[in-house]
Short mmCIF file of C-alpha atoms in Angstrom, two decimals:
data_model
loop_
_atom_site.label_atom_id
_atom_site.label_comp_id
_atom_site.label_asym_id
_atom_site.label_seq_id
_atom_site.Cartn_x
_atom_site.Cartn_y
_atom_site.Cartn_z
CA UNK E 1 90.29 13.18 83.98
CA UNK E 2 87.85 14.52 82.89
CA UNK E 3 85.61 13.57 86.63
CA UNK E 4 88.69 15.63 88.11
CA UNK E 5 88.31 18.54 85.87
CA UNK E 6 83.98 18.80 87.10
CA UNK E 7 84.83 18.59 90.66
CA UNK E 8 87.62 21.66 89.93
CA UNK E 9 85.88 23.94 88.01
CA UNK E 10 82.53 22.62 91.22
CA UNK E 11 85.08 23.67 93.87
CA UNK E 12 86.05 26.69 92.09
CA UNK E 13 82.61 28.03 92.20
CA UNK E 14 81.72 27.60 95.19
CA UNK E 15 84.20 29.82 96.49
CA UNK E 16 82.51 32.44 95.12
CA UNK E 17 78.83 31.46 96.28
CA UNK E 18 79.60 28.19 98.90
CA UNK E 19 77.67 24.66 98.47
CA UNK E 20 77.81 21.95 99.44
CA UNK E 21 81.55 20.94 98.02
CA UNK E 22 82.40 23.97 100.18
CA UNK E 23 80.45 22.66 103.39
CA UNK E 24 82.53 19.12 103.80
CA UNK E 25 85.70 20.97 103.22
CA UNK E 26 85.40 23.95 106.45
CA UNK E 27 86.62 21.43 108.98
CA UNK E 28 90.11 21.14 106.83
CA UNK E 29 89.91 25.29 106.61
CA UNK E 30 89.45 25.51 110.73
CA UNK E 31 93.08 24.10 110.93
CA UNK E 32 93.50 26.08 107.62
CA UNK E 33 93.01 29.77 110.54
CA UNK E 34 94.54 27.76 113.37
CA UNK E 35 98.06 27.14 111.17
CA UNK E 36 97.44 30.27 110.42
CA UNK E 37 96.67 32.02 114.00
CA UNK E 38 99.23 29.51 115.17
CA UNK E 39 101.91 31.72 113.12
CA UNK E 40 100.62 35.46 113.49
CA UNK E 41 100.65 34.94 117.09
CA UNK E 42 104.63 33.13 117.27
CA UNK E 43 105.52 36.29 114.86
CA UNK E 44 104.07 38.60 117.18
CA UNK E 45 105.47 37.65 120.15
CA UNK E 46 108.31 38.11 118.67
CA UNK E 47 109.23 34.01 119.28
CA UNK E 48 109.74 33.90 115.85
CA UNK E 49 112.03 37.00 113.96
CA UNK E 50 110.90 39.47 111.75
CA UNK E 51 114.19 40.38 110.28
CA UNK E 52 114.75 44.52 109.62
CA UNK E 53 116.67 45.86 105.74
CA UNK E 54 118.56 48.84 106.48
CA UNK E 55 115.89 50.18 103.47
CA UNK E 56 112.56 50.84 103.15
CA UNK E 57 109.72 47.24 101.97
CA UNK E 58 106.71 47.85 100.55
CA UNK E 59 105.07 44.84 100.06
CA UNK E 60 102.62 43.57 97.66
CA UNK E 61 100.46 40.56 98.01
CA UNK E 62 97.37 39.37 97.96
CA UNK E 63 94.44 37.00 100.09
CA UNK E 64 92.53 35.38 97.36
CA UNK E 65 95.15 32.91 96.07
CA UNK E 66 95.63 33.03 92.33
CA UNK E 67 96.20 35.16 90.26
CA UNK E 68 94.43 39.24 90.97
CA UNK E 69 96.51 40.91 88.49
CA UNK E 70 100.18 42.06 91.11
CA UNK E 71 102.27 41.80 88.16
CA UNK E 72 101.55 44.64 85.69
CA UNK E 73 100.80 46.77 89.26
CA UNK E 74 104.11 46.30 90.43
CA UNK E 75 105.87 47.48 87.12
CA UNK E 76 103.48 50.78 87.78
CA UNK E 77 105.01 51.37 90.98
CA UNK E 78 108.51 50.93 89.37
CA UNK E 79 107.96 52.78 87.17
CA UNK E 80 106.01 55.80 89.49
CA UNK E 81 108.58 55.86 92.70
CA UNK E 82 111.69 55.48 89.97
CA UNK E 83 109.53 58.68 88.56
CA UNK E 84 109.66 59.91 92.43
CA UNK E 85 113.61 59.61 92.74
CA UNK E 86 113.51 55.62 94.63
CA UNK E 87 115.74 52.99 92.74
CA UNK E 88 113.40 50.57 93.65
CA UNK E 89 114.38 46.52 93.52
CA UNK E 90 112.16 43.77 93.38
CA UNK E 91 112.27 40.45 95.83
CA UNK E 92 109.75 37.30 94.62
CA UNK E 93 109.84 33.71 95.68
CA UNK E 94 110.21 32.29 91.52
CA UNK E 95 107.46 30.44 91.54
CA UNK E 96 107.49 27.27 88.39
CA UNK E 97 111.62 26.44 89.28
CA UNK E 98 113.45 25.21 92.00
CA UNK E 99 115.64 27.68 93.46
CA UNK E 100 118.08 25.71 95.77
CA UNK E 101 119.81 27.12 98.66
CA UNK E 102 121.33 30.06 97.25
CA UNK E 103 119.27 32.71 96.30
CA UNK E 104 119.87 34.30 91.95
CA UNK E 105 119.17 37.52 91.23
CA UNK E 106 119.25 39.18 87.56
CA UNK E 107 118.22 42.17 85.78
CA UNK E 108 117.52 43.44 82.48
CA UNK E 109 118.29 41.03 79.50
CA UNK E 110 120.38 38.89 81.63
CA UNK E 111 117.04 37.53 83.61
CA UNK E 112 115.80 34.00 82.42
CA UNK E 113 112.87 32.54 83.01
CA UNK E 114 114.36 28.96 83.35
CA UNK E 115 116.74 30.38 86.18
CA UNK E 116 114.28 32.79 87.75
CA UNK E 117 111.17 32.27 87.25
CA UNK E 118 108.27 33.59 84.52
CA UNK E 119 106.83 36.58 86.51
CA UNK E 120 111.18 37.12 87.22
CA UNK E 121 112.30 37.57 84.30
CA UNK E 122 109.13 40.05 83.37
CA UNK E 123 110.08 42.05 86.45
CA UNK E 124 113.30 42.07 86.29
CA UNK E 125 113.51 44.02 82.72
CA UNK E 126 111.99 47.03 84.77
CA UNK E 127 114.38 46.62 88.15
CA UNK E 128 117.12 44.65 89.42
CA UNK E 129 115.35 41.09 90.53
CA UNK E 130 116.76 39.02 93.75
CA UNK E 131 114.52 35.13 93.70
CA UNK E 132 113.99 32.55 96.94
CA UNK E 133 112.02 31.08 99.33
CA UNK E 134 113.25 33.05 102.26
CA UNK E 135 112.18 36.67 101.20
CA UNK E 136 115.05 38.08 103.79
CA UNK E 137 117.93 36.21 102.43
CA UNK E 138 116.70 36.93 98.61
CA UNK E 139 116.90 40.31 99.79
CA UNK E 140 119.74 40.97 101.26
CA UNK E 141 121.21 39.24 97.92
CA UNK E 142 119.66 42.54 96.21
CA UNK E 143 120.99 44.26 98.46
CA UNK E 144 124.71 43.19 98.09
CA UNK E 145 124.83 42.87 94.05
CA UNK E 146 122.58 46.24 93.80
CA UNK E 147 124.06 48.44 96.63
CA UNK E 148 122.37 51.89 94.70
CA UNK E 149 118.50 49.81 95.20
CA UNK E 150 116.36 52.57 98.26
CA UNK E 151 113.51 50.79 98.26
CA UNK E 152 112.55 47.12 98.61
CA UNK E 153 109.20 45.58 96.70
CA UNK E 154 107.98 42.40 98.07
CA UNK E 155 106.43 40.39 95.31
CA UNK E 156 103.96 38.03 96.58
CA UNK E 157 104.92 38.42 99.82
CA UNK E 158 101.91 39.17 102.08
CA UNK E 159 102.15 36.34 104.14
CA UNK E 160 106.25 35.81 104.24
CA UNK E 161 106.17 37.88 107.55
CA UNK E 162 109.73 37.08 108.36
CA UNK E 163 110.50 39.37 106.45
CA UNK E 164 109.91 43.31 108.10
CA UNK E 165 107.51 45.47 106.25
CA UNK E 166 107.04 49.25 106.29
CA UNK E 167 103.77 49.62 103.55
CA UNK E 168 101.59 46.91 102.63
CA UNK E 169 99.27 46.67 99.08
CA UNK E 170 96.46 43.78 98.76
CA UNK E 171 95.80 43.20 95.00
CA UNK E 172 92.03 41.83 94.90
CA UNK E 173 89.87 41.52 91.85
CA UNK E 174 86.41 41.68 91.13
CA UNK E 175 86.38 37.72 92.43
CA UNK E 176 86.60 40.12 96.72
CA UNK E 177 86.81 37.79 98.85
CA UNK E 178 84.77 35.36 97.61
CA UNK E 179 82.53 33.16 100.21
CA UNK E 180 84.77 34.62 103.09
CA UNK E 181 86.09 30.75 103.43
CA UNK E 182 90.04 29.50 104.29
CA UNK E 183 91.39 26.62 101.48
CA UNK E 184 90.31 25.09 101.19
CA UNK E 185 86.54 25.24 101.35
CA UNK E 186 86.89 28.84 100.32
CA UNK E 187 89.45 31.30 97.89
CA UNK E 188 91.92 32.84 100.98
CA UNK E 189 95.08 32.26 102.59
CA UNK E 190 94.27 34.61 105.48
CA UNK E 191 91.43 35.55 106.82
CA UNK E 192 89.40 38.89 105.53
CA UNK E 193 90.38 41.05 108.51
CA UNK E 194 93.47 39.94 107.26
CA UNK E 195 92.33 44.04 104.44
CA UNK E 196 91.49 45.44 108.23
CA UNK E 197 95.50 46.07 108.53
CA UNK E 198 97.40 46.92 105.35
CA UNK E 199 98.24 50.16 104.59
CA UNK E 200 96.60 50.15 100.57
CA UNK E 201 93.77 48.09 98.72
CA UNK E 202 93.24 47.80 94.99
CA UNK E 203 90.89 46.38 93.40
CA UNK E 204 91.58 45.00 90.02
CA UNK E 205 87.97 44.95 87.68
CA UNK E 206 86.95 45.15 84.21
CA UNK E 207 85.04 47.71 84.88
CA UNK E 208 84.98 51.02 86.76
CA UNK E 209 84.83 50.97 90.44
CA UNK E 210 84.61 53.48 93.00
CA UNK E 211 87.51 52.02 95.62
CA UNK E 212 85.04 53.56 98.34
CA UNK E 213 82.92 50.34 98.80
CA UNK E 214 84.52 48.17 95.96
CA UNK E 215 81.93 44.79 94.90
CA UNK E 216 84.69 42.50 97.56
CA UNK E 217 84.19 44.35 100.44
CA UNK E 218 80.14 44.58 101.04
CA UNK E 219 81.47 43.20 104.38
CA UNK E 220 84.97 42.58 105.41
CA UNK E 221 86.67 44.66 106.48
CA UNK E 222 84.18 45.40 109.14
CA UNK E 223 85.79 48.15 111.16
CA UNK E 224 84.99 51.56 109.19
CA UNK E 225 87.81 53.20 111.50
CA UNK E 226 90.48 50.64 110.57
CA UNK E 227 89.69 50.35 105.84
CA UNK E 228 92.62 50.45 104.63
CA UNK E 229 92.74 53.35 101.61
CA UNK E 230 90.84 51.65 98.36
CA UNK E 231 91.66 52.42 94.93
CA UNK E 232 91.00 51.40 91.68
CA UNK E 233 92.68 50.21 88.77
CA UNK E 234 91.86 48.66 85.28
CA UNK E 235 94.07 46.97 82.77
CA UNK E 236 94.16 48.72 79.70
CA UNK E 237 95.65 47.54 76.48
CA UNK E 238 99.39 49.20 75.77
CA UNK E 239 100.63 47.24 73.01
CA UNK E 240 100.90 43.76 71.01
CA UNK E 241 104.40 42.43 70.46
CA UNK E 242 105.61 40.18 68.34
CA UNK E 243 107.75 37.54 69.82
CA UNK E 244 110.12 36.32 66.93
CA UNK E 245 110.78 39.88 65.51
CA UNK E 246 110.70 41.78 69.28
CA UNK E 247 108.36 44.08 66.90
CA UNK E 248 105.59 45.85 68.79
CA UNK E 249 102.10 47.77 67.63
CA UNK E 250 99.14 49.56 68.97
CA UNK E 251 96.06 47.62 69.86
CA UNK E 252 93.96 49.64 66.76
CA UNK E 253 96.39 48.28 64.03
CA UNK E 254 97.23 45.56 65.16
CA UNK E 255 93.24 44.14 65.10
CA UNK E 256 92.45 46.02 61.56
CA UNK E 257 95.25 44.63 60.35
CA UNK E 258 94.13 40.70 61.41
CA UNK E 259 90.80 40.67 60.93
CA UNK E 260 90.27 37.92 58.92
CA UNK E 261 92.82 35.49 60.80
CA UNK E 262 91.96 32.93 63.04
CA UNK E 263 93.51 34.03 66.23
CA UNK E 264 93.81 31.31 69.16
CA UNK E 265 94.73 33.05 73.05
CA UNK E 266 96.57 31.67 75.83
CA UNK E 267 96.65 31.65 79.08
CA UNK E 268 99.41 30.47 82.25
CA UNK E 269 98.27 32.76 84.17
CA UNK E 270 96.30 32.74 88.17
CA UNK E 271 93.45 33.38 85.79
CA UNK E 272 93.09 33.01 82.62
CA UNK E 273 89.41 34.11 82.09
CA UNK E 274 90.68 37.93 82.71
CA UNK E 275 93.26 37.78 79.81
CA UNK E 276 90.49 36.41 77.36
CA UNK E 277 87.46 39.04 78.92
CA UNK E 278 90.61 41.73 78.10
CA UNK E 279 90.98 40.30 74.59
CA UNK E 280 87.29 40.52 74.25
CA UNK E 281 86.99 43.97 74.91
CA UNK E 282 90.16 45.64 72.66
CA UNK E 283 87.89 44.18 70.22
CA UNK E 284 89.99 40.60 69.61
CA UNK E 285 87.62 38.02 67.73
CA UNK E 286 89.64 34.99 69.79
CA UNK E 287 87.89 32.02 68.47
CA UNK E 288 90.03 29.91 71.01
CA UNK E 289 90.85 29.32 74.49
CA UNK E 290 92.70 28.03 76.45
CA UNK E 291 93.65 28.01 79.96
CA UNK E 292 96.36 26.16 81.59
CA UNK E 293 97.97 26.50 84.76
CA UNK E 294 99.83 29.19 86.65
CA UNK E 295 103.62 29.44 85.64
CA UNK E 296 102.66 26.68 83.18
CA UNK E 297 105.99 25.91 81.49
CA UNK E 298 104.95 25.99 77.26
CA UNK E 299 107.15 23.24 74.95
CA UNK E 300 107.58 24.01 71.28
CA UNK E 301 105.01 20.83 70.28
CA UNK E 302 102.63 21.57 72.50
CA UNK E 303 101.91 25.25 70.66
CA UNK E 304 102.73 24.17 67.93
CA UNK E 305 99.64 21.68 67.61
CA UNK E 306 97.28 24.66 68.27
CA UNK E 307 95.63 25.04 64.73
CA UNK E 308 95.15 29.16 64.17
CA UNK E 309 96.91 31.90 62.23
CA UNK E 310 98.10 33.38 65.40
CA UNK E 311 98.29 33.14 69.44
CA UNK E 312 97.89 35.02 71.74
CA UNK E 313 99.62 35.15 75.17
CA UNK E 314 99.93 37.28 78.75
CA UNK E 315 104.09 39.46 78.65
CA UNK E 316 104.51 37.14 81.60
CA UNK E 317 103.68 33.79 79.82
CA UNK E 318 106.07 35.88 76.99
CA UNK E 319 108.93 35.42 78.96
CA UNK E 320 109.38 31.49 79.21
CA UNK E 321 108.76 31.12 74.98
CA UNK E 322 110.83 34.59 73.69
CA UNK E 323 113.46 31.24 71.69
CA UNK E 324 109.56 29.24 70.40
CA UNK E 325 110.52 29.37 66.97
CA UNK E 326 106.63 29.94 66.32
CA UNK E 327 106.30 33.00 63.74
CA UNK E 328 102.71 32.84 64.81
CA UNK E 329 103.26 34.14 68.77
CA UNK E 330 101.98 37.75 70.14
CA UNK E 331 102.24 38.81 73.25
CA UNK E 332 100.06 41.61 74.36
CA UNK E 333 101.04 44.40 77.09
CA UNK E 334 98.83 45.98 78.92
CA UNK E 335 98.63 48.98 82.13
CA UNK E 336 96.92 49.67 84.85
CA UNK E 337 95.31 52.70 85.17
CA UNK E 338 93.96 54.03 88.59
CA UNK E 339 91.36 55.78 89.97
CA UNK E 340 92.93 57.71 92.57
CA UNK E 341 95.34 60.01 90.81
CA UNK E 342 96.76 61.34 93.81
CA UNK E 343 97.73 57.24 94.93
CA UNK E 344 100.83 56.69 94.11
CA UNK E 345 102.46 60.30 95.28
CA UNK E 346 100.65 59.28 98.87
CA UNK E 347 103.08 55.95 98.70
CA UNK E 348 105.98 58.63 98.31
CA UNK E 349 105.57 60.56 101.51
CA UNK E 350 104.51 57.88 103.28
CA UNK E 351 108.41 56.93 101.89
CA UNK E 352 109.28 60.03 102.53
CA UNK E 353 108.03 59.80 106.30
CA UNK E 354 109.31 56.35 107.89
CA UNK E 355 111.96 57.52 109.86
CA UNK E 356 115.52 57.16 109.06
CA UNK E 357 116.94 52.89 108.67
#
């Protein structure tokens, strides 16, 4: 197990800067590139069908495998669209759960993480959602059960070409495109040149970045005329939520009240270090951090074994842990701050300019 963990750590490092292990895996990346090219060609020639829906579709995704901050961005997008007169709905795959042949759907308090998955259950608190590996089926289910929906947000749907889309938004973080290689020699699902064809590129980073030239684009995309509109995003802590009681408290007050507490932090997300960094930047002194795989299903015994006065987790993790009998559990909610104040207005204008379906 330790040897496997060391190998994984080495590969993750080489996904950023390259190395012998990445070089050895490069022939497999050529296969990935071929598969991507064949798929794109089949859809481009119409040999595989792209399905259009009666409402506009905004796809939010990434080309870097793992977490880049899509969920808080989608929550912000939902709020912004609603403020501008749209009624958004969401479709997602439903990672971490077995969906079965029929799509599942939910909204608000009736959305269960056990049935929909952790991220969909969290997103459903903001807008109706339907989940299925076939995003088109999910979208049709969404429109059937929530007919007031006027725009669909496809969460993590950038590579799902069967679903027609009107706007594409890619989210990246400070890791950018890593070593620029496709899986498994690198972290990319598609070639970095894919970012030339999207509408917006949002860079999620702890530090303020210029949207004109974020680090991820030192080399990509090459064609300046084809570059998407670039925006930087910083995740700001907004409140802590006590899972047992539902009580909320501002980060500054929470920190002041628990200065002497032994605090542990857990994260079962795509990139756990980002959560731990957010806590550090908020002035929270964490004595123990535990990183779990994305969509990790926590158990009561697992959390009980953590030797700490308080346990902090992400809102995504909290969606699966609200019924846990542990008074120590707190979730941190974050909200993005954007470098471009007109960003969402631009998206709304683009939606208005679309032809009537």
